[in-house]
Short mmCIF file of C-alpha atoms and ligand atoms in Angstrom, two decimals:
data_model
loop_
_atom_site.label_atom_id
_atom_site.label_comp_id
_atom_site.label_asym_id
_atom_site.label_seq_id
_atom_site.Cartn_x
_atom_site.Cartn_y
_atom_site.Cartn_z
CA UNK A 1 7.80 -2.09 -10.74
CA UNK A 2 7.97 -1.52 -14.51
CA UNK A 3 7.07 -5.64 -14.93
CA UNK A 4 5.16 -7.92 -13.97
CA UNK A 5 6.42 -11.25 -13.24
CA UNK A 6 2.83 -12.87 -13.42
CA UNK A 7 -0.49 -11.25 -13.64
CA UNK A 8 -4.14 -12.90 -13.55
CA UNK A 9 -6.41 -11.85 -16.58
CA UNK A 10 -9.21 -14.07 -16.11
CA UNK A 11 -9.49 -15.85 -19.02
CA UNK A 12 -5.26 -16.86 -19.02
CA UNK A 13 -2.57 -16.63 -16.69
CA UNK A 14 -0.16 -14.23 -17.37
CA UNK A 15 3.54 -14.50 -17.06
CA UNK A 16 6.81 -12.95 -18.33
CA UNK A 17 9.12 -15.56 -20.25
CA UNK A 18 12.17 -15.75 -18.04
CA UNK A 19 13.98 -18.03 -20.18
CA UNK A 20 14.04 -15.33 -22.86
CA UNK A 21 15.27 -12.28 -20.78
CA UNK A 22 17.43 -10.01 -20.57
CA UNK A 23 16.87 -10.04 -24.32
CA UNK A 24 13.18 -10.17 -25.26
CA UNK A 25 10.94 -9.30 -22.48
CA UNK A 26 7.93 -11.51 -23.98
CA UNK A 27 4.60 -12.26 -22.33
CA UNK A 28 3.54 -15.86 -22.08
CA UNK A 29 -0.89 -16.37 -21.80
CA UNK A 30 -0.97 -19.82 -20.68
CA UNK A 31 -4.90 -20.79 -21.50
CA UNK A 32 -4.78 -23.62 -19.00
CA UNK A 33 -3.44 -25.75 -16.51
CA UNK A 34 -1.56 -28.08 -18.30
CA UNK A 35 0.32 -24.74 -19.85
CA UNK A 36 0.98 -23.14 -16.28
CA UNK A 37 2.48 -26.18 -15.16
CA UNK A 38 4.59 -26.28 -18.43
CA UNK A 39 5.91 -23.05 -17.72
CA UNK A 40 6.90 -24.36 -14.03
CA UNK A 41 8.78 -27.15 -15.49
CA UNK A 42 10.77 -25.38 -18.11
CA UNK A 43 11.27 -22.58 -16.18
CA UNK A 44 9.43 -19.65 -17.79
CA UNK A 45 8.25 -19.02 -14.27
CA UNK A 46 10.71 -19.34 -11.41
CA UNK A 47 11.94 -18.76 -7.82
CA UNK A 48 10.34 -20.28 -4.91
CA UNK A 49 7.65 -17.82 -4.23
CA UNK A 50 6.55 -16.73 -8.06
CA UNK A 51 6.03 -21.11 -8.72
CA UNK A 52 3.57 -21.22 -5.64
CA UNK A 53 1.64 -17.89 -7.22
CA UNK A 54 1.47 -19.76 -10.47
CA UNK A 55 0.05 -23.27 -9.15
CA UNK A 56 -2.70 -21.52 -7.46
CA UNK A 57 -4.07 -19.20 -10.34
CA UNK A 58 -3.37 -22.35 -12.87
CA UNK A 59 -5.58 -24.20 -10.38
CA UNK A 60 -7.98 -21.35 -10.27
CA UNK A 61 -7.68 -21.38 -14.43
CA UNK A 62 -8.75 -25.14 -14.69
CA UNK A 63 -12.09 -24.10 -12.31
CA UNK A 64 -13.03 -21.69 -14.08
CA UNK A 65 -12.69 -23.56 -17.33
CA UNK A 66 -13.72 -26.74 -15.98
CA UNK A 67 -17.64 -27.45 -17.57
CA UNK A 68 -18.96 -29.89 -15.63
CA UNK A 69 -21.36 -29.17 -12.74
CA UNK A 70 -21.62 -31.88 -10.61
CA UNK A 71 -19.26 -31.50 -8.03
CA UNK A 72 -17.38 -35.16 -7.55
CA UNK A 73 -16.34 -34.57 -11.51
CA UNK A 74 -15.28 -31.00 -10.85
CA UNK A 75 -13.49 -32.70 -7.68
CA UNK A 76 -11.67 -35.10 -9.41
CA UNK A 77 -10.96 -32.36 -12.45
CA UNK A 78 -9.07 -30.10 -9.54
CA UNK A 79 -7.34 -32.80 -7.84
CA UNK A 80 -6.10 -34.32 -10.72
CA UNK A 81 -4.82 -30.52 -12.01
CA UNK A 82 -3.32 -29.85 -8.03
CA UNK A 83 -1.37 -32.88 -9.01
CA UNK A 84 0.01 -32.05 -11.90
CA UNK A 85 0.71 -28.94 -10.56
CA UNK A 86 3.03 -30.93 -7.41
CA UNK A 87 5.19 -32.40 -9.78
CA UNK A 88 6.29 -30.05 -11.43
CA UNK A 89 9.59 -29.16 -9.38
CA UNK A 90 10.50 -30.75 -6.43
CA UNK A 91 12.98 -28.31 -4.11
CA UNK A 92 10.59 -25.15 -3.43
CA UNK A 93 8.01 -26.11 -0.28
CA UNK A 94 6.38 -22.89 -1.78
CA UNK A 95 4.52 -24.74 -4.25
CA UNK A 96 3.15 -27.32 -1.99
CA UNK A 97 2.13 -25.01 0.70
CA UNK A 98 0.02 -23.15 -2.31
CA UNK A 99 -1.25 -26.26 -3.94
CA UNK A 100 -2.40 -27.49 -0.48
CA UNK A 101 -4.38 -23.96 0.30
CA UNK A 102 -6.28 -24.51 -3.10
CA UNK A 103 -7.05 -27.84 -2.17
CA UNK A 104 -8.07 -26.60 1.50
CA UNK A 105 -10.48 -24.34 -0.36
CA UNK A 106 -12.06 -27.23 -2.46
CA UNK A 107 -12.64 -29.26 0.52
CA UNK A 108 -14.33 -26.26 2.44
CA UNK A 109 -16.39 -24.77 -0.71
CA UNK A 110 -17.49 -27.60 -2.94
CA UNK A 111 -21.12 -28.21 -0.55
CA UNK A 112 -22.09 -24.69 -1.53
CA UNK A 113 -22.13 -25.69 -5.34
CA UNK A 114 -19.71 -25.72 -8.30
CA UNK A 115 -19.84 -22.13 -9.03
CA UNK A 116 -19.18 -20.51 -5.57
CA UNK A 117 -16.43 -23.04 -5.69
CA UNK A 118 -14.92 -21.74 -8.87
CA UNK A 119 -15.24 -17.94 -7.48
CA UNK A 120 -13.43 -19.15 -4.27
CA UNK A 121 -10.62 -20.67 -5.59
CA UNK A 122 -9.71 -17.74 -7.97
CA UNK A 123 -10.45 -15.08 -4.95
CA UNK A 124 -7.51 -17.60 -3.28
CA UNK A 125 -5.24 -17.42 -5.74
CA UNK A 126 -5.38 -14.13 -5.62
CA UNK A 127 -4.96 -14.19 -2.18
CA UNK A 128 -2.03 -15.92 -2.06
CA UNK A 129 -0.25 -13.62 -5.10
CA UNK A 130 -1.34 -10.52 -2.91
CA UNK A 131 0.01 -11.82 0.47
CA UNK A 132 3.24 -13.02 -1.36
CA UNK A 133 3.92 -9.02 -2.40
CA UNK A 134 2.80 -7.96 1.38
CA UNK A 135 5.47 -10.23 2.50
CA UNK A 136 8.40 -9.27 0.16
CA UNK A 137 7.69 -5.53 1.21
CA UNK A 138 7.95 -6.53 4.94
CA UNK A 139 10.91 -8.35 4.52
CA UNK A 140 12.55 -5.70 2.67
CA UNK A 141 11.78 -2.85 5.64
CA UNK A 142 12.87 -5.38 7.96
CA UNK A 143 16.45 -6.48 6.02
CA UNK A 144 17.38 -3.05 4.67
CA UNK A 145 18.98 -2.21 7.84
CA UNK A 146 21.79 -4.69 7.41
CA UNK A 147 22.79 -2.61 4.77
CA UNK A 148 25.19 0.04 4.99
CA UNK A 149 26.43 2.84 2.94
CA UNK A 150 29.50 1.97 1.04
CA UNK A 151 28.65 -1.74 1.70
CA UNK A 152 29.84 -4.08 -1.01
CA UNK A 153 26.48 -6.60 -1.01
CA UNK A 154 26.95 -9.98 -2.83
CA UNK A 155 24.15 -12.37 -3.69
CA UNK A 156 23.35 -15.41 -5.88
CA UNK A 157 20.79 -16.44 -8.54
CA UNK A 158 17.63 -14.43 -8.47
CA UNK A 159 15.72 -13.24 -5.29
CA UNK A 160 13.90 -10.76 -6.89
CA UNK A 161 10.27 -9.02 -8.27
CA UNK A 162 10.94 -12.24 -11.05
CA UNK A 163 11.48 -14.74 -8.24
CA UNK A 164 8.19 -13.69 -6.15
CA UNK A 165 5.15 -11.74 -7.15
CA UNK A 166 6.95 -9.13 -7.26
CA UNK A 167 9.30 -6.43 -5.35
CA UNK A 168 11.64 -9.86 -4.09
CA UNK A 169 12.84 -11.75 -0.99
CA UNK A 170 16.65 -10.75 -0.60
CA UNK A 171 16.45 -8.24 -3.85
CA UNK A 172 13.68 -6.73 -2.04
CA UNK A 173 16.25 -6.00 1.25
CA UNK A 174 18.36 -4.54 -1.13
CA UNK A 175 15.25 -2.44 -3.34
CA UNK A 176 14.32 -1.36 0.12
CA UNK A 177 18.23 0.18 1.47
CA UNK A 178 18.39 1.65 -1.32
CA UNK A 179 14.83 3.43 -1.42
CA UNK A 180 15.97 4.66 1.79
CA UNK A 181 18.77 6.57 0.06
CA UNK A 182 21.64 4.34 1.16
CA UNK A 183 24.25 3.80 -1.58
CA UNK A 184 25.73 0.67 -2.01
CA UNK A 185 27.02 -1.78 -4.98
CA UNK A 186 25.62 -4.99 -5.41
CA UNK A 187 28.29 -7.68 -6.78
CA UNK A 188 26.10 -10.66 -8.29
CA UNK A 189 27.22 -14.37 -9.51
CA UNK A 190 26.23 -15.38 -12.81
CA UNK A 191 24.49 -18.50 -11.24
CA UNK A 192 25.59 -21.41 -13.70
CA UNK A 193 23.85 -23.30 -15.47
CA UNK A 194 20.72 -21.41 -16.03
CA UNK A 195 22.61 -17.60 -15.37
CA UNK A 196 19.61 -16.51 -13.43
CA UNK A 197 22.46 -14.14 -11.53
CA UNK A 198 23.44 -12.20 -14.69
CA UNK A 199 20.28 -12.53 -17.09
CA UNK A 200 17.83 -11.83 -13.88
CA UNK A 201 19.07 -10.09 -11.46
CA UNK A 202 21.41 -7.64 -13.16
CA UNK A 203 18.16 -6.87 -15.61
CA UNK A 204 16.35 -6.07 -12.28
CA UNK A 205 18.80 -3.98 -10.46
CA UNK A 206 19.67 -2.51 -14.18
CA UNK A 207 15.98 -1.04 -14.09
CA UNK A 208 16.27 0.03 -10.84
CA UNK A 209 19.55 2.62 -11.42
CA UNK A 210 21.11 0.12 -8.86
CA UNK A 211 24.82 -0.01 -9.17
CA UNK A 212 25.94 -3.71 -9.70
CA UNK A 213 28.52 -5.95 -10.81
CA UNK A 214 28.29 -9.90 -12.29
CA UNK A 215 30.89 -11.98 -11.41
CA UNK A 216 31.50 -15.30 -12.34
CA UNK A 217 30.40 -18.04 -9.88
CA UNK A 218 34.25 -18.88 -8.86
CA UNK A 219 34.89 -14.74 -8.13
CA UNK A 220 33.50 -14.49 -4.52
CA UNK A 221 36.16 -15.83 -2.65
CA UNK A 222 38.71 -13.61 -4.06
CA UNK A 223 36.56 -10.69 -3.91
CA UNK A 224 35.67 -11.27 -0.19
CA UNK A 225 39.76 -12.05 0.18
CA UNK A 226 40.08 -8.47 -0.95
CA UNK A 227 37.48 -7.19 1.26
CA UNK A 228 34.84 -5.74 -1.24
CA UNK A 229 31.91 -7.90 0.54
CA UNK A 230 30.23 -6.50 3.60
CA UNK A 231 27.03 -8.90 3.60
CA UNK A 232 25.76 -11.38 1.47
CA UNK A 233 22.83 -12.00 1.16
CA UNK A 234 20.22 -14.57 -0.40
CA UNK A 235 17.05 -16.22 -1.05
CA UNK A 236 15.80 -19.82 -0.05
CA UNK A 237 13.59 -22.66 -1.64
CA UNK A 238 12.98 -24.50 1.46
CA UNK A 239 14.19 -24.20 5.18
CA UNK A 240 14.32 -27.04 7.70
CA UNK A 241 12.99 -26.56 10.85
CA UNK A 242 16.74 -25.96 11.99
CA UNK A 243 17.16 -23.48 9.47
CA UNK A 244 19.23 -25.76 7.76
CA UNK A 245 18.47 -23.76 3.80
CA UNK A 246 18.09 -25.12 0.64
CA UNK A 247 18.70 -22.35 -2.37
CA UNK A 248 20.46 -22.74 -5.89
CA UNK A 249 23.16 -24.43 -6.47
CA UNK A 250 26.32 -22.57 -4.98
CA UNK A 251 24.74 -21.43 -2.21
CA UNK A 252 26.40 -23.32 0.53
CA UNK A 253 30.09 -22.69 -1.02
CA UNK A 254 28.99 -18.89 -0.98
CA UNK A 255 28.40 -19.55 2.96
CA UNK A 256 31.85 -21.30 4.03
CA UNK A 257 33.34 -18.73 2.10
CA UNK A 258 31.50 -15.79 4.11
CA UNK A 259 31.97 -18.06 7.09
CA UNK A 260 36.23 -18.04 6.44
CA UNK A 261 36.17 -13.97 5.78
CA UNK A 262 33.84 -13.40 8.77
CA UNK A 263 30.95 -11.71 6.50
CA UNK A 264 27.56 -11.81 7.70
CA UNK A 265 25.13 -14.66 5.56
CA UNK A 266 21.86 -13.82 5.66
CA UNK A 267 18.62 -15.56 4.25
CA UNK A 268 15.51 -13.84 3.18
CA UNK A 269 12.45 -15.59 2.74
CA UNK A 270 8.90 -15.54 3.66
CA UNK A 271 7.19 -17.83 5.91
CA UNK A 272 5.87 -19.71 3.29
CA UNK A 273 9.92 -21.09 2.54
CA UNK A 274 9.79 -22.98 5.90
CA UNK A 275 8.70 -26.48 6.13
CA UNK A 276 8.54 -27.37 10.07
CA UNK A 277 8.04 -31.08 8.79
CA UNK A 278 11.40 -31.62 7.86
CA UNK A 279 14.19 -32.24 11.01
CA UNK A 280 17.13 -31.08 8.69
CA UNK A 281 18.16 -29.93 5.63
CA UNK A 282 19.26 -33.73 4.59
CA UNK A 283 15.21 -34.05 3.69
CA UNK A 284 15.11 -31.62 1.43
CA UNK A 285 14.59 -33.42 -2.09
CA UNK A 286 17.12 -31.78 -4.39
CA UNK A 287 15.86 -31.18 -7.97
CA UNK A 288 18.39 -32.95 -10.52
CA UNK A 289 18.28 -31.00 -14.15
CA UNK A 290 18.81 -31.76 -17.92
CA UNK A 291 22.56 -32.56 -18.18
CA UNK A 292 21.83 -30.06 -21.47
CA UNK A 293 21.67 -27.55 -19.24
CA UNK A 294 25.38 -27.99 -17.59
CA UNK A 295 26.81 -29.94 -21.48
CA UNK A 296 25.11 -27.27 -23.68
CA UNK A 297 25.44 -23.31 -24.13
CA UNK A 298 22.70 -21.29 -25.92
CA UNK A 299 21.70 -24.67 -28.00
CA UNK A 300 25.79 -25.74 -28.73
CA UNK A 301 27.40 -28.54 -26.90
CA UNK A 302 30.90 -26.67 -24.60
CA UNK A 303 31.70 -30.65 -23.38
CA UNK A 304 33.16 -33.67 -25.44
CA UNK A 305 30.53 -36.01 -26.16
CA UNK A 306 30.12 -39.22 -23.79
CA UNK A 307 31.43 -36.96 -20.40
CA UNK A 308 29.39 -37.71 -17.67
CA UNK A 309 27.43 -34.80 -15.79
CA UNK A 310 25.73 -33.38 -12.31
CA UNK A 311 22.88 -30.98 -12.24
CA UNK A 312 21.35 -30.35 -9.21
CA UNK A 313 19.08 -27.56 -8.87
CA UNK A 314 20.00 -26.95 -5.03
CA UNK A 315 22.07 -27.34 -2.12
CA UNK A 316 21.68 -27.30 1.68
CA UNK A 317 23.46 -24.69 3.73
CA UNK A 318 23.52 -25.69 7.36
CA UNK A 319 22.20 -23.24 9.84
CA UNK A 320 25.32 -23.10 11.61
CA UNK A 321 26.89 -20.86 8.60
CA UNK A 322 23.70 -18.59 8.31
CA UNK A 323 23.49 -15.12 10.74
CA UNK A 324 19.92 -15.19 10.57
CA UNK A 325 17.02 -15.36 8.49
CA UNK A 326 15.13 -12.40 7.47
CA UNK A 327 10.79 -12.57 7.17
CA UNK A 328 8.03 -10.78 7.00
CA UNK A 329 8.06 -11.57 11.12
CA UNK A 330 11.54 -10.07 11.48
CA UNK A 331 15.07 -11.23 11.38
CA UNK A 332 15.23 -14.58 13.17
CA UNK A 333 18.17 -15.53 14.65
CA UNK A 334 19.52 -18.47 16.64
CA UNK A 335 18.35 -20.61 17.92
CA UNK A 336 16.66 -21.02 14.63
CA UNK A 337 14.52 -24.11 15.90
CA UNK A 338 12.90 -22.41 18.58
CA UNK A 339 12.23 -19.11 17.09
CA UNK A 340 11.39 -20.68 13.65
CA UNK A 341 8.85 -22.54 14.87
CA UNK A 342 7.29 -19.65 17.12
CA UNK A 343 6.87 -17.46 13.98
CA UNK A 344 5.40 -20.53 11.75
CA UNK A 345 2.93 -21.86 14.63
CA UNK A 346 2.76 -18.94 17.14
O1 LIG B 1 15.82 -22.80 -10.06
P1 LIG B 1 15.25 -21.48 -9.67
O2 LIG B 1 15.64 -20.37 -10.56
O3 LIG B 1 13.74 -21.57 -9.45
O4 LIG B 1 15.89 -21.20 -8.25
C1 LIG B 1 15.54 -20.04 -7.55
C2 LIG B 1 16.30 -19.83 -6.31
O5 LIG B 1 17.10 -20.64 -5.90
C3 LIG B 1 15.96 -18.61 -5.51
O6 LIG B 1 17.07 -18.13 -4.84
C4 LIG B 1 14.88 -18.95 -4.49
O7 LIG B 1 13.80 -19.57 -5.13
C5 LIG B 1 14.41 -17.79 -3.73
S1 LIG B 1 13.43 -16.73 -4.72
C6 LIG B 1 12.82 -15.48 -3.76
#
């Protein structure tokens, strides 16, 4: 990887400015907590997996910076940061499954004394960004043989190295085909409002000497019409225990389209995407946006003032339109509540 999407240096967290790319690749050192969970919010960091990574080590920043050695202060001081850190965005389960094994560790290390605390929680954190590239790589050896040569492969928003800690969910299926010397082209929607489709993804697959094209987000169904898509495939913020799959905006229309043209949907996502605690995709909390984000375009307004506006983040795409669901366990198919739930609890 010639980036890295976020990196722990001890004394900061690390993390490439997404907002700013393809055109400056910039560095952001967030100091402390409070800066990490800034970068959540506005989206500096992004993509289920890489948020999760970044709650943890800003966690493990505010121990380590934390003074105080009596541990119900330095208890309150974490809990109050793991917090913050939770309300930051509300779609990706990613970032509560990380907050809550940083919280796990607090509980189980705080008798042994402040400082063995503070060591535990970054060793955790580092943990978590080292199983989260472990995972991707799986995923990717299992996925890439869905790929085929001369395959036209269309997916949306970012599922990459920037999306994860690195090497990607369903960028890393398509990384890992193409590592294996299958040649393929990679059609990719701009992802409106926030472009992460043609700022992110076609920077990533630009690096990697992968053929793509970007289309804009109302292309696919005339491109599948014509029969340039093979597969699509896609990442995923949080999965229902049905498999029922929350991922950006535009998703699910992507899915009745495949559906219609009989193309193969996949999902890729780790195990950490999958929140058994929710029946169905209807109890997924949907992130609304800025209405800036849908009225405005690189700072200038594109809509007449006083029109009304809709931002969510997300939609749901119901397991009945996905083919199966690729992880680092291997590519679950249906029925997605049973075999979910035997890869999550065994
Ligand atoms: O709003 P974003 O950019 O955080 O949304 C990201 C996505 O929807 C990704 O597809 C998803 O998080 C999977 S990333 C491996």
């Amino acid at each position: 990887m010639k980036f890295k999407t976020i990196e722990w240096k001890g004394n900061c967290v690390r993390l490439l400015d997404q907002r700013r790319l393809p055109r400056n690749v910039r560095y952001l050192d967030c100091k402390n907590a409070s800066s990490v969970a800034e970068a959540i919010r506005t989206m500096a960091i992004r993509g289920a997996p890489a948020i999760g990574v970044a709650a943890a080590m800003g966690i493990a920043l505010s121990a380590k910076k934390t003074r105080s050695r009596q541990p119900s202060v330095f208890r309150q001081i974490i809990e109050k940061v793991c917090q913050q850190m939770s309300q930051t965005r509300p779609t990706a389960v990613n970032l509560f499954w990380a907050v809550d094994r940083m919280k796990k560790i607090l509980d189980q290390s705080l008798s042994y004394g402040v400082e063995e605390t503070k060591k535990r929680l970054e060793e955790e954190a580092l943990r978590i960004y080292g199983e989260d590239l472990e995972m991707n790589r799986t995923i990717g050896e299992y996925g890439k043989s869905l790929i085929q040569n001369g395959d036209g492969v269309l997916t949306h928003c970012n599922a990459g190295a920037l999306a994860t800690a690195g090497y990607g969910t369903a960028l890393g299926v398509i990384r890992a085909a193409w590592a294996e010397g299958k040649r393929f082209h990679v059609f990719i929607d701009e992802t409106r409002p926030l472009f992460q489709g043609a700022r992110l993804t076609a920077w990533e697959l630009v690096q990697e000497r992968i053929p793509g094209t970007v289309l804009t987000d109302n292309m696919a169904g005339h491109l599948m019409k014509k029969g340039e898509i093979n597969i699509v495939l896609v990442g995923a913020d949080r999965i229902a225990r049905n498999g029922d799959t929350a991922n950006k905006i535009g998703t699910y229309g992507l899915a009745i389209l495949s559906k219609w043209h009989h193309i193969p949907f996949y999902v890729a996502a780790p195990t950490t995407s999958l929140d058994l605690s929710l029946i169905s995709g209807s109890d997924i909390p949907i992130e609304e946006r800025d209405a800036q984000e849908v009225t405005h375009f690189q700072g200038k307004p594109i809509t007449p003032k006083g029109i009304n506006t809709f931002n969510p983040a997300f939609d749901v795409t119901p397991h009945s339109l996905i083919r199966g669901i690729i992880t680092e366990k291997g590519i679950i198919r249906k029925p997605f509540l049973k075999e979910l739930r035997r890869i999550k609890i065994g």
